[in-house]
mmCIF file of N, CA and C in Angstrom:
data_model
loop_
_atom_site.group_PDB
_atom_site.id
_atom_site.type_symbol
_atom_site.label_atom_id
_atom_site.label_comp_id
_atom_site.label_asym_id
_atom_site.label_seq_id
_atom_site.Cartn_x
_atom_site.Cartn_y
_atom_site.Cartn_z
ATOM 1 N N ILE A 1 0.834 -1.170 0.000
ATOM 2 C CA ILE A 1 0.000 0.000 0.000
ATOM 3 C C ILE A 1 0.877 1.231 0.000
ATOM 4 N N PHE A 2 1.841 1.319 0.904
ATOM 5 C CA PHE A 2 2.694 2.491 0.960
ATOM 6 C C PHE A 2 3.918 2.263 0.098
ATOM 7 N N GLY A 3 4.193 3.186 -0.811
ATOM 8 C CA GLY A 3 5.387 3.107 -1.618
ATOM 9 C C GLY A 3 5.224 2.282 -2.877
ATOM 10 N N ALA A 4 4.181 1.562 -3.040
ATOM 11 C CA ALA A 4 3.968 0.771 -4.253
ATOM 12 C C ALA A 4 3.250 1.619 -5.287
ATOM 13 N N THR A 5 3.570 1.396 -6.530
ATOM 14 C CA THR A 5 2.885 2.150 -7.590
ATOM 15 C C THR A 5 1.516 1.524 -7.842
ATOM 16 N N PRO A 6 0.521 2.353 -7.975
ATOM 17 C CA PRO A 6 -0.829 1.810 -8.202
ATOM 18 C C PRO A 6 -0.920 1.209 -9.592
ATOM 19 N N SER A 7 -1.629 0.123 -9.699
ATOM 20 C CA SER A 7 -1.831 -0.502 -11.009
ATOM 21 C C SER A 7 -2.970 0.206 -11.721
ATOM 22 N N LEU A 8 -2.817 0.364 -12.987
ATOM 23 C CA LEU A 8 -3.829 1.050 -13.794
ATOM 24 C C LEU A 8 -4.655 0.010 -14.536
ATOM 25 N N ALA A 9 -5.551 -0.611 -13.852
ATOM 26 C CA ALA A 9 -6.437 -1.594 -14.474
ATOM 27 C C ALA A 9 -7.631 -0.868 -15.055
ATOM 28 N N PRO A 10 -8.093 -1.271 -16.219
ATOM 29 C CA PRO A 10 -9.273 -0.610 -16.794
ATOM 30 C C PRO A 10 -10.502 -0.859 -15.935
ATOM 31 N N ALA A 11 -11.314 0.174 -15.835
ATOM 32 C CA ALA A 11 -12.543 0.063 -15.043
ATOM 33 C C ALA A 11 -13.514 -0.839 -15.797
ATOM 34 N N PRO A 12 -14.215 -1.694 -15.091
ATOM 35 C CA PRO A 12 -15.175 -2.562 -15.778
ATOM 36 C C PRO A 12 -16.296 -1.726 -16.378
ATOM 37 N N MET A 13 -16.737 -2.118 -17.600
ATOM 38 C CA MET A 13 -17.823 -1.398 -18.261
ATOM 39 C C MET A 13 -19.139 -1.757 -17.597
ATOM 40 N N GLN A 14 -19.903 -0.753 -17.300
ATOM 41 C CA GLN A 14 -21.207 -0.998 -16.704
ATOM 42 C C GLN A 14 -22.207 -1.175 -17.827
ATOM 43 N N SER A 15 -22.948 -2.228 -17.772
ATOM 44 C CA SER A 15 -23.932 -2.462 -18.815
ATOM 45 C C SER A 15 -25.306 -2.027 -18.325
ATOM 46 N N ASN A 16 -26.187 -1.908 -19.236
ATOM 47 C CA ASN A 16 -27.552 -1.526 -18.925
ATOM 48 C C ASN A 16 -28.253 -2.731 -18.292
ATOM 49 N N PRO A 17 -28.802 -2.591 -17.073
ATOM 50 C CA PRO A 17 -29.456 -3.737 -16.446
ATOM 51 C C PRO A 17 -30.716 -4.178 -17.187
ATOM 52 N N LEU A 18 -31.258 -3.312 -18.051
ATOM 53 C CA LEU A 18 -32.459 -3.677 -18.810
ATOM 54 C C LEU A 18 -32.124 -4.346 -20.136
ATOM 55 N N ASP A 19 -30.827 -4.380 -20.491
ATOM 56 C CA ASP A 19 -30.408 -4.982 -21.747
ATOM 57 C C ASP A 19 -30.256 -6.485 -21.550
ATOM 58 N N ILE A 20 -31.172 -7.281 -22.110
ATOM 59 C CA ILE A 20 -31.146 -8.730 -21.895
ATOM 60 C C ILE A 20 -30.104 -9.429 -22.755
ATOM 61 N N PHE A 21 -29.562 -8.714 -23.770
ATOM 62 C CA PHE A 21 -28.585 -9.338 -24.645
ATOM 63 C C PHE A 21 -27.153 -9.018 -24.245
ATOM 64 N N GLY A 22 -26.961 -8.123 -23.267
ATOM 65 C CA GLY A 22 -25.638 -7.818 -22.764
ATOM 66 C C GLY A 22 -24.784 -7.027 -23.733
ATOM 67 N N ALA A 23 -25.387 -6.163 -24.524
ATOM 68 C CA ALA A 23 -24.634 -5.363 -25.476
ATOM 69 C C ALA A 23 -23.843 -4.295 -24.732
ATOM 70 N N ALA A 24 -22.764 -3.859 -25.352
ATOM 71 C CA ALA A 24 -21.944 -2.816 -24.751
ATOM 72 C C ALA A 24 -22.728 -1.515 -24.734
ATOM 73 N N PRO A 25 -22.532 -0.686 -23.712
ATOM 74 C CA PRO A 25 -23.267 0.568 -23.656
ATOM 75 C C PRO A 25 -22.843 1.490 -24.792
ATOM 76 N N VAL A 26 -23.784 2.250 -25.272
ATOM 77 C CA VAL A 26 -23.538 3.161 -26.377
ATOM 78 C C VAL A 26 -23.441 4.562 -25.819
ATOM 79 N N LEU A 27 -22.360 5.243 -26.157
ATOM 80 C CA LEU A 27 -22.197 6.617 -25.727
ATOM 81 C C LEU A 27 -22.855 7.508 -26.761
ATOM 82 N N GLN A 28 -23.761 8.339 -26.314
ATOM 83 C CA GLN A 28 -24.460 9.237 -27.221
ATOM 84 C C GLN A 28 -23.972 10.644 -26.960
ATOM 85 N N THR A 29 -23.683 11.361 -28.026
ATOM 86 C CA THR A 29 -23.258 12.741 -27.907
ATOM 87 C C THR A 29 -24.265 13.616 -28.616
ATOM 88 N N MET A 30 -24.458 14.773 -28.090
ATOM 89 C CA MET A 30 -25.371 15.733 -28.696
ATOM 90 C C MET A 30 -24.596 16.538 -29.733
ATOM 91 N N PRO A 31 -25.201 16.850 -30.898
ATOM 92 C CA PRO A 31 -24.498 17.660 -31.878
ATOM 93 C C PRO A 31 -24.306 19.080 -31.354
ATOM 94 N N ALA A 32 -23.203 19.673 -31.720
ATOM 95 C CA ALA A 32 -22.896 21.023 -31.255
ATOM 96 C C ALA A 32 -23.798 22.020 -31.961
ATOM 97 N N MET A 33 -24.322 22.961 -31.220
ATOM 98 C CA MET A 33 -25.171 24.009 -31.784
ATOM 99 C C MET A 33 -24.273 25.164 -32.204
ATOM 100 N N ASN A 34 -24.597 25.776 -33.299
ATOM 101 C CA ASN A 34 -23.837 26.921 -33.768
ATOM 102 C C ASN A 34 -24.430 28.168 -33.144
ATOM 103 N N VAL A 35 -23.862 28.604 -32.029
ATOM 104 C CA VAL A 35 -24.394 29.773 -31.340
ATOM 105 C C VAL A 35 -23.780 31.049 -31.870
ATOM 106 N N ALA A 36 -22.736 30.941 -32.683
ATOM 107 C CA ALA A 36 -22.087 32.129 -33.211
ATOM 108 C C ALA A 36 -22.878 32.737 -34.359
ATOM 109 N N ALA A 37 -23.700 31.937 -35.041
ATOM 110 C CA ALA A 37 -24.473 32.452 -36.169
ATOM 111 C C ALA A 37 -25.616 33.314 -35.659
ATOM 112 N N PRO A 38 -25.871 34.427 -36.307
ATOM 113 C CA PRO A 38 -26.994 35.268 -35.888
ATOM 114 C C PRO A 38 -28.312 34.520 -36.028
ATOM 115 N N LEU A 39 -29.296 34.943 -35.255
ATOM 116 C CA LEU A 39 -30.589 34.271 -35.240
ATOM 117 C C LEU A 39 -31.253 34.286 -36.598
ATOM 118 N N ALA A 40 -31.083 35.341 -37.369
ATOM 119 C CA ALA A 40 -31.732 35.441 -38.676
ATOM 120 C C ALA A 40 -31.151 34.450 -39.676
ATOM 121 N N GLN A 41 -29.943 33.934 -39.432
ATOM 122 C CA GLN A 41 -29.343 32.998 -40.366
ATOM 123 C C GLN A 41 -29.579 31.555 -39.969
ATOM 124 N N GLN A 42 -30.117 31.286 -38.782
ATOM 125 C CA GLN A 42 -30.350 29.922 -38.353
ATOM 126 C C GLN A 42 -31.654 29.410 -38.944
ATOM 127 N N PRO A 43 -31.699 28.140 -39.373
ATOM 128 C CA PRO A 43 -32.918 27.609 -39.983
ATOM 129 C C PRO A 43 -34.028 27.458 -38.962
ATOM 130 N N ILE A 44 -35.248 27.666 -39.428
ATOM 131 C CA ILE A 44 -36.427 27.522 -38.585
ATOM 132 C C ILE A 44 -37.001 26.140 -38.817
ATOM 133 N N LEU A 45 -37.277 25.404 -37.775
ATOM 134 C CA LEU A 45 -37.883 24.076 -37.848
ATOM 135 C C LEU A 45 -37.090 23.120 -38.719
ATOM 136 N N GLY A 46 -35.772 23.264 -38.722
ATOM 137 C CA GLY A 46 -34.935 22.332 -39.445
ATOM 138 C C GLY A 46 -34.877 22.577 -40.937
ATOM 139 N N GLY A 47 -35.458 23.667 -41.427
ATOM 140 C CA GLY A 47 -35.448 23.932 -42.852
ATOM 141 C C GLY A 47 -34.198 24.673 -43.276
ATOM 142 N N ALA A 48 -34.025 24.776 -44.566
ATOM 143 C CA ALA A 48 -32.873 25.475 -45.106
ATOM 144 C C ALA A 48 -33.146 26.966 -45.146
ATOM 145 N N THR A 49 -32.108 27.760 -44.988
ATOM 146 C CA THR A 49 -32.267 29.195 -45.060
ATOM 147 C C THR A 49 -31.838 29.676 -46.428
ATOM 148 N N SER A 50 -32.274 30.836 -46.751
ATOM 149 C CA SER A 50 -31.951 31.435 -48.029
ATOM 150 C C SER A 50 -31.405 32.826 -47.769
ATOM 151 N N SER A 51 -30.525 33.296 -48.634
ATOM 152 C CA SER A 51 -29.970 34.617 -48.434
ATOM 153 C C SER A 51 -31.017 35.688 -48.699
ATOM 154 N N SER A 52 -32.046 35.386 -49.479
ATOM 155 C CA SER A 52 -33.073 36.376 -49.779
ATOM 156 C C SER A 52 -34.234 36.316 -48.806
ATOM 157 N N GLY A 53 -34.338 35.270 -48.000
ATOM 158 C CA GLY A 53 -35.460 35.118 -47.094
ATOM 159 C C GLY A 53 -35.164 35.672 -45.723
ATOM 160 N N ASP A 54 -36.220 35.992 -44.993
ATOM 161 C CA ASP A 54 -36.107 36.502 -43.645
ATOM 162 C C ASP A 54 -36.668 35.471 -42.692
ATOM 163 N N ALA A 55 -35.941 35.161 -41.630
ATOM 164 C CA ALA A 55 -36.360 34.111 -40.703
ATOM 165 C C ALA A 55 -37.600 34.502 -39.915
ATOM 166 N N PHE A 56 -37.885 35.792 -39.801
ATOM 167 C CA PHE A 56 -39.009 36.219 -38.977
ATOM 168 C C PHE A 56 -40.296 36.380 -39.770
ATOM 169 N N THR A 57 -40.209 36.574 -41.072
ATOM 170 C CA THR A 57 -41.427 36.727 -41.863
ATOM 171 C C THR A 57 -41.876 35.417 -42.479
ATOM 172 N N GLY A 58 -41.019 34.414 -42.481
ATOM 173 C CA GLY A 58 -41.401 33.124 -43.032
ATOM 174 C C GLY A 58 -41.331 33.084 -44.544
ATOM 175 N N SER A 59 -40.655 34.052 -45.165
ATOM 176 C CA SER A 59 -40.595 34.067 -46.613
ATOM 177 C C SER A 59 -39.648 33.009 -47.165
ATOM 178 N N ALA A 60 -38.727 32.517 -46.350
ATOM 179 C CA ALA A 60 -37.833 31.449 -46.798
ATOM 180 C C ALA A 60 -38.452 30.113 -46.409
ATOM 181 N N ALA A 61 -39.034 29.440 -47.379
ATOM 182 C CA ALA A 61 -39.692 28.170 -47.104
ATOM 183 C C ALA A 61 -38.653 27.074 -46.952
ATOM 184 N N PRO A 62 -38.844 26.177 -45.981
ATOM 185 C CA PRO A 62 -37.901 25.077 -45.845
ATOM 186 C C PRO A 62 -37.978 24.139 -47.044
ATOM 187 N N ALA A 63 -36.931 23.372 -47.225
ATOM 188 C CA ALA A 63 -36.885 22.424 -48.336
ATOM 189 C C ALA A 63 -37.991 21.382 -48.168
ATOM 190 N N PRO A 64 -38.593 20.934 -49.273
ATOM 191 C CA PRO A 64 -39.670 19.941 -49.154
ATOM 192 C C PRO A 64 -39.146 18.608 -48.632
ATOM 193 N N LEU A 65 -40.009 17.906 -47.947
ATOM 194 C CA LEU A 65 -39.695 16.593 -47.404
ATOM 195 C C LEU A 65 -40.296 15.545 -48.333
ATOM 196 N N ILE A 66 -39.493 14.596 -48.792
ATOM 197 C CA ILE A 66 -39.963 13.534 -49.679
ATOM 198 C C ILE A 66 -40.239 12.294 -48.838
ATOM 199 N N VAL A 67 -41.483 11.800 -48.888
ATOM 200 C CA VAL A 67 -41.895 10.641 -48.101
ATOM 201 C C VAL A 67 -42.347 9.538 -49.058
ATOM 202 N N PRO A 68 -41.711 8.354 -49.006
ATOM 203 C CA PRO A 68 -42.198 7.259 -49.850
ATOM 204 C C PRO A 68 -43.560 6.793 -49.353
ATOM 205 N N GLY A 69 -44.504 6.667 -50.266
ATOM 206 C CA GLY A 69 -45.859 6.316 -49.866
ATOM 207 C C GLY A 69 -46.279 4.909 -50.231
ATOM 208 N N PHE A 70 -45.929 4.467 -51.438
ATOM 209 C CA PHE A 70 -46.449 3.200 -51.922
ATOM 210 C C PHE A 70 -45.539 2.677 -53.030
ATOM 211 N N THR A 71 -45.264 1.390 -53.001
ATOM 212 C CA THR A 71 -44.518 0.733 -54.078
ATOM 213 C C THR A 71 -45.091 -0.665 -54.265
ATOM 214 N N HIS A 72 -45.595 -0.946 -55.479
ATOM 215 C CA HIS A 72 -46.163 -2.268 -55.750
ATOM 216 C C HIS A 72 -46.265 -2.466 -57.255
ATOM 217 N N ASN A 73 -45.774 -3.595 -57.743
ATOM 218 C CA ASN A 73 -45.860 -3.990 -59.155
ATOM 219 C C ASN A 73 -45.416 -2.883 -60.115
ATOM 220 N N GLY A 74 -44.352 -2.173 -59.771
ATOM 221 C CA GLY A 74 -43.812 -1.148 -60.650
ATOM 222 C C GLY A 74 -44.350 0.244 -60.404
ATOM 223 N N LEU A 75 -45.450 0.387 -59.680
ATOM 224 C CA LEU A 75 -45.993 1.703 -59.372
ATOM 225 C C LEU A 75 -45.364 2.216 -58.078
ATOM 226 N N THR A 76 -44.769 3.393 -58.150
ATOM 227 C CA THR A 76 -44.163 4.029 -56.977
ATOM 228 C C THR A 76 -44.789 5.401 -56.793
ATOM 229 N N ILE A 77 -45.269 5.663 -55.577
ATOM 230 C CA ILE A 77 -45.850 6.959 -55.262
ATOM 231 C C ILE A 77 -45.041 7.569 -54.128
ATOM 232 N N GLU A 78 -44.537 8.774 -54.356
ATOM 233 C CA GLU A 78 -43.827 9.544 -53.339
ATOM 234 C C GLU A 78 -44.614 10.810 -53.076
ATOM 235 N N PHE A 79 -44.586 11.256 -51.823
ATOM 236 C CA PHE A 79 -45.270 12.490 -51.450
ATOM 237 C C PHE A 79 -44.223 13.547 -51.135
ATOM 238 N N GLU A 80 -44.341 14.688 -51.804
ATOM 239 C CA GLU A 80 -43.486 15.835 -51.533
ATOM 240 C C GLU A 80 -44.267 16.755 -50.603
ATOM 241 N N CYS A 81 -43.830 16.859 -49.354
ATOM 242 C CA CYS A 81 -44.563 17.584 -48.321
ATOM 243 C C CYS A 81 -43.924 18.944 -48.084
ATOM 244 N N THR A 82 -44.739 19.996 -48.148
ATOM 245 C CA THR A 82 -44.259 21.349 -47.899
ATOM 246 C C THR A 82 -45.247 22.099 -47.017
ATOM 247 N N LYS A 83 -44.748 23.123 -46.366
ATOM 248 C CA LYS A 83 -45.564 24.055 -45.597
ATOM 249 C C LYS A 83 -45.473 25.401 -46.297
ATOM 250 N N PRO A 84 -46.554 25.872 -46.919
ATOM 251 C CA PRO A 84 -46.468 27.149 -47.628
ATOM 252 C C PRO A 84 -46.237 28.322 -46.682
ATOM 253 N N ASP A 85 -46.750 28.229 -45.479
ATOM 254 C CA ASP A 85 -46.555 29.276 -44.471
ATOM 255 C C ASP A 85 -45.998 28.599 -43.224
ATOM 256 N N VAL A 86 -44.762 28.908 -42.863
ATOM 257 C CA VAL A 86 -44.099 28.250 -41.739
ATOM 258 C C VAL A 86 -44.855 28.462 -40.440
ATOM 259 N N TRP A 87 -45.476 29.593 -40.276
ATOM 260 C CA TRP A 87 -46.128 29.926 -39.000
ATOM 261 C C TRP A 87 -47.541 29.372 -38.900
ATOM 262 N N ASN A 88 -48.130 28.899 -39.997
ATOM 263 C CA ASN A 88 -49.471 28.327 -39.980
ATOM 264 C C ASN A 88 -49.338 26.808 -39.978
ATOM 265 N N LYS A 89 -49.452 26.203 -38.808
ATOM 266 C CA LYS A 89 -49.263 24.764 -38.690
ATOM 267 C C LYS A 89 -50.425 23.970 -39.283
ATOM 268 N N GLY A 90 -51.551 24.601 -39.546
ATOM 269 C CA GLY A 90 -52.722 23.892 -40.039
ATOM 270 C C GLY A 90 -52.768 23.733 -41.550
ATOM 271 N N THR A 91 -51.819 24.313 -42.273
ATOM 272 C CA THR A 91 -51.841 24.252 -43.729
ATOM 273 C C THR A 91 -50.619 23.499 -44.237
ATOM 274 N N SER A 92 -50.862 22.501 -45.053
ATOM 275 C CA SER A 92 -49.786 21.732 -45.685
ATOM 276 C C SER A 92 -50.159 21.475 -47.136
ATOM 277 N N ILE A 93 -49.157 21.291 -47.965
ATOM 278 C CA ILE A 93 -49.383 20.918 -49.356
ATOM 279 C C ILE A 93 -48.585 19.652 -49.628
ATOM 280 N N LEU A 94 -49.274 18.645 -50.130
ATOM 281 C CA LEU A 94 -48.637 17.393 -50.519
ATOM 282 C C LEU A 94 -48.776 17.263 -52.026
ATOM 283 N N VAL A 95 -47.710 16.871 -52.672
ATOM 284 C CA VAL A 95 -47.761 16.597 -54.099
ATOM 285 C C VAL A 95 -47.385 15.130 -54.276
ATOM 286 N N ALA A 96 -48.345 14.344 -54.752
ATOM 287 C CA ALA A 96 -48.100 12.921 -55.004
ATOM 288 C C ALA A 96 -47.436 12.812 -56.369
ATOM 289 N N LYS A 97 -46.272 12.157 -56.398
ATOM 290 C CA LYS A 97 -45.545 11.938 -57.652
ATOM 291 C C LYS A 97 -45.582 10.444 -57.947
ATOM 292 N N CYS A 98 -46.226 10.078 -59.037
ATOM 293 C CA CYS A 98 -46.441 8.676 -59.388
ATOM 294 C C CYS A 98 -45.549 8.293 -60.554
ATOM 295 N N LYS A 99 -44.764 7.237 -60.345
ATOM 296 C CA LYS A 99 -43.858 6.740 -61.381
ATOM 297 C C LYS A 99 -44.179 5.284 -61.665
ATOM 298 N N ASN A 100 -43.976 4.886 -62.908
ATOM 299 C CA ASN A 100 -44.290 3.531 -63.334
ATOM 300 C C ASN A 100 -43.035 2.896 -63.921
ATOM 301 N N SER A 101 -42.543 1.852 -63.275
ATOM 302 C CA SER A 101 -41.371 1.148 -63.801
ATOM 303 C C SER A 101 -41.755 -0.219 -64.369
ATOM 304 N N ALA A 102 -43.052 -0.457 -64.532
ATOM 305 C CA ALA A 102 -43.519 -1.720 -65.123
ATOM 306 C C ALA A 102 -43.295 -1.693 -66.629
ATOM 307 N N ALA A 103 -43.570 -2.801 -67.270
ATOM 308 C CA ALA A 103 -43.364 -2.904 -68.719
ATOM 309 C C ALA A 103 -44.417 -2.138 -69.510
ATOM 310 N N ASP A 104 -45.631 -1.981 -68.954
ATOM 311 C CA ASP A 104 -46.725 -1.314 -69.657
ATOM 312 C C ASP A 104 -47.216 -0.106 -68.875
ATOM 313 N N ALA A 105 -47.918 0.777 -69.565
ATOM 314 C CA ALA A 105 -48.502 1.947 -68.929
ATOM 315 C C ALA A 105 -49.668 1.523 -68.028
ATOM 316 N N ILE A 106 -49.989 2.371 -67.049
ATOM 317 C CA ILE A 106 -51.120 2.127 -66.149
ATOM 318 C C ILE A 106 -52.234 3.090 -66.560
ATOM 319 N N TYR A 107 -53.405 2.541 -66.848
ATOM 320 C CA TYR A 107 -54.536 3.350 -67.300
ATOM 321 C C TYR A 107 -55.578 3.466 -66.194
ATOM 322 N N GLY A 108 -56.326 4.562 -66.196
ATOM 323 C CA GLY A 108 -57.412 4.762 -65.238
ATOM 324 C C GLY A 108 -56.925 5.023 -63.820
ATOM 325 N N PHE A 109 -55.843 5.769 -63.679
ATOM 326 C CA PHE A 109 -55.271 6.053 -62.366
ATOM 327 C C PHE A 109 -56.238 6.911 -61.549
ATOM 328 N N ASN A 110 -56.439 6.514 -60.280
ATOM 329 C CA ASN A 110 -57.323 7.246 -59.368
ATOM 330 C C ASN A 110 -56.725 7.148 -57.967
ATOM 331 N N LEU A 111 -56.202 8.261 -57.444
ATOM 332 C CA LEU A 111 -55.606 8.292 -56.115
ATOM 333 C C LEU A 111 -56.655 8.742 -55.109
ATOM 334 N N GLN A 112 -56.757 8.014 -54.013
ATOM 335 C CA GLN A 112 -57.696 8.369 -52.942
ATOM 336 C C GLN A 112 -56.933 8.467 -51.637
ATOM 337 N N CYS A 113 -57.311 9.420 -50.811
ATOM 338 C CA CYS A 113 -56.685 9.616 -49.501
ATOM 339 C C CYS A 113 -57.769 9.718 -48.443
ATOM 340 N N ALA A 114 -57.471 9.248 -47.253
ATOM 341 C CA ALA A 114 -58.405 9.341 -46.124
ATOM 342 C C ALA A 114 -57.751 10.154 -45.014
ATOM 343 N N VAL A 115 -58.519 11.043 -44.420
ATOM 344 C CA VAL A 115 -58.049 11.856 -43.304
ATOM 345 C C VAL A 115 -59.121 11.854 -42.219
ATOM 346 N N PRO A 116 -58.763 12.186 -40.990
ATOM 347 C CA PRO A 116 -59.772 12.287 -39.932
ATOM 348 C C PRO A 116 -60.777 13.400 -40.238
ATOM 349 N N LYS A 117 -61.930 13.349 -39.578
ATOM 350 C CA LYS A 117 -63.000 14.308 -39.858
ATOM 351 C C LYS A 117 -62.615 15.754 -39.574
ATOM 352 N N TYR A 118 -61.713 15.967 -38.619
ATOM 353 C CA TYR A 118 -61.366 17.347 -38.256
ATOM 354 C C TYR A 118 -60.384 17.976 -39.257
ATOM 355 N N VAL A 119 -59.912 17.219 -40.237
ATOM 356 C CA VAL A 119 -58.988 17.739 -41.235
ATOM 357 C C VAL A 119 -59.755 18.005 -42.521
ATOM 358 N N THR A 120 -59.605 19.216 -43.054
ATOM 359 C CA THR A 120 -60.194 19.522 -44.355
ATOM 360 C C THR A 120 -59.132 19.302 -45.422
ATOM 361 N N MET A 121 -59.534 18.599 -46.470
ATOM 362 C CA MET A 121 -58.596 18.229 -47.514
ATOM 363 C C MET A 121 -59.204 18.555 -48.863
ATOM 364 N N GLU A 122 -58.382 19.132 -49.738
ATOM 365 C CA GLU A 122 -58.770 19.388 -51.117
ATOM 366 C C GLU A 122 -57.816 18.617 -52.015
ATOM 367 N N MET A 123 -58.373 17.823 -52.912
ATOM 368 C CA MET A 123 -57.541 17.087 -53.872
ATOM 369 C C MET A 123 -57.805 17.647 -55.263
ATOM 370 N N GLU A 124 -56.747 18.113 -55.890
ATOM 371 C CA GLU A 124 -56.861 18.551 -57.273
ATOM 372 C C GLU A 124 -56.802 17.319 -58.173
ATOM 373 N N PRO A 125 -57.316 17.400 -59.386
ATOM 374 C CA PRO A 125 -57.251 16.234 -60.275
ATOM 375 C C PRO A 125 -55.797 15.932 -60.653
ATOM 376 N N PRO A 126 -55.497 14.671 -60.965
ATOM 377 C CA PRO A 126 -54.125 14.335 -61.353
ATOM 378 C C PRO A 126 -53.763 14.957 -62.696
ATOM 379 N N SER A 127 -52.472 15.088 -62.933
ATOM 380 C CA SER A 127 -52.018 15.659 -64.201
ATOM 381 C C SER A 127 -52.361 14.743 -65.375
ATOM 382 N N SER A 128 -52.580 13.461 -65.107
ATOM 383 C CA SER A 128 -53.005 12.503 -66.128
ATOM 384 C C SER A 128 -53.592 11.288 -65.428
ATOM 385 N N THR A 129 -54.544 10.603 -66.077
ATOM 386 C CA THR A 129 -55.056 9.353 -65.519
ATOM 387 C C THR A 129 -54.311 8.156 -66.079
ATOM 388 N N THR A 130 -53.367 8.410 -66.967
ATOM 389 C CA THR A 130 -52.507 7.361 -67.503
ATOM 390 C C THR A 130 -51.087 7.617 -67.032
ATOM 391 N N ILE A 131 -50.496 6.606 -66.389
ATOM 392 C CA ILE A 131 -49.117 6.734 -65.918
ATOM 393 C C ILE A 131 -48.235 5.980 -66.903
ATOM 394 N N PRO A 132 -47.479 6.726 -67.727
ATOM 395 C CA PRO A 132 -46.621 6.039 -68.704
ATOM 396 C C PRO A 132 -45.430 5.392 -68.008
ATOM 397 N N VAL A 133 -44.756 4.546 -68.727
ATOM 398 C CA VAL A 133 -43.547 3.926 -68.193
ATOM 399 C C VAL A 133 -42.502 5.036 -68.073
ATOM 400 N N THR A 134 -42.050 5.293 -66.862
ATOM 401 C CA THR A 134 -41.057 6.339 -66.652
ATOM 402 C C THR A 134 -39.667 5.742 -66.774
ATOM 403 N N GLY A 135 -38.713 6.590 -66.981
ATOM 404 C CA GLY A 135 -37.342 6.143 -67.129
ATOM 405 C C GLY A 135 -36.806 6.467 -68.506
ATOM 406 N N GLY A 136 -37.675 6.663 -69.469
ATOM 407 C CA GLY A 136 -37.251 7.050 -70.806
ATOM 408 C C GLY A 136 -37.007 8.549 -70.856
ATOM 409 N N ASN A 137 -36.671 9.033 -72.041
ATOM 410 C CA ASN A 137 -36.438 10.468 -72.204
ATOM 411 C C ASN A 137 -37.761 11.222 -72.146
ATOM 412 N N ASN A 138 -37.732 12.383 -71.523
ATOM 413 C CA ASN A 138 -38.879 13.289 -71.437
ATOM 414 C C ASN A 138 -40.100 12.661 -70.759
ATOM 415 N N SER A 139 -39.920 11.689 -69.903
ATOM 416 C CA SER A 139 -41.072 11.118 -69.201
ATOM 417 C C SER A 139 -41.129 11.730 -67.810
ATOM 418 N N LYS A 140 -42.196 12.459 -67.558
ATOM 419 C CA LYS A 140 -42.382 13.095 -66.263
ATOM 420 C C LYS A 140 -43.367 12.277 -65.453
ATOM 421 N N PRO A 141 -43.207 12.268 -64.122
ATOM 422 C CA PRO A 141 -44.172 11.517 -63.307
ATOM 423 C C PRO A 141 -45.526 12.224 -63.310
ATOM 424 N N VAL A 142 -46.570 11.445 -63.090
ATOM 425 C CA VAL A 142 -47.915 12.006 -62.938
ATOM 426 C C VAL A 142 -47.992 12.597 -61.541
ATOM 427 N N THR A 143 -48.498 13.813 -61.428
ATOM 428 C CA THR A 143 -48.567 14.481 -60.119
ATOM 429 C C THR A 143 -50.012 14.800 -59.768
ATOM 430 N N GLN A 144 -50.262 14.885 -58.468
ATOM 431 C CA GLN A 144 -51.572 15.290 -57.954
ATOM 432 C C GLN A 144 -51.347 16.069 -56.676
ATOM 433 N N LYS A 145 -51.923 17.259 -56.595
ATOM 434 C CA LYS A 145 -51.743 18.125 -55.433
ATOM 435 C C LYS A 145 -52.869 17.897 -54.417
ATOM 436 N N ILE A 146 -52.464 17.785 -53.166
ATOM 437 C CA ILE A 146 -53.393 17.586 -52.053
ATOM 438 C C ILE A 146 -53.141 18.709 -51.065
ATOM 439 N N LYS A 147 -54.202 19.477 -50.755
ATOM 440 C CA LYS A 147 -54.061 20.594 -49.800
ATOM 441 C C LYS A 147 -54.782 20.249 -48.529
#
């Protein structure tokens, strides 16, 4: 005890008592916040900022969020979700983008959506009721706007 050099043994790792598989503990770190940037240059609600937009008026709209909705037998539907007014949480615009990777075109396309009764929804007609095979030159997906 006196005069002996202490041994430097590694401390035993403490595991999570709720972990039934005995996995090693995971150290989580929080990302550093950029506090040096002025408030007007920081993105609102995780959106991108623009040099021409103002963070307080909401004129700089955040980048749209692309959500995969449906994929089956060559038909793929993605929803492009945007908020036209950042401060109005009750208004959203979804644009359904329909692509066809099957061998033949899809005819008689009809998209239907269901929402709870307290939500008002307006569906504009699709850009076409025929979804051509996409992937060739000049083939655009069929779109439908949902407000």
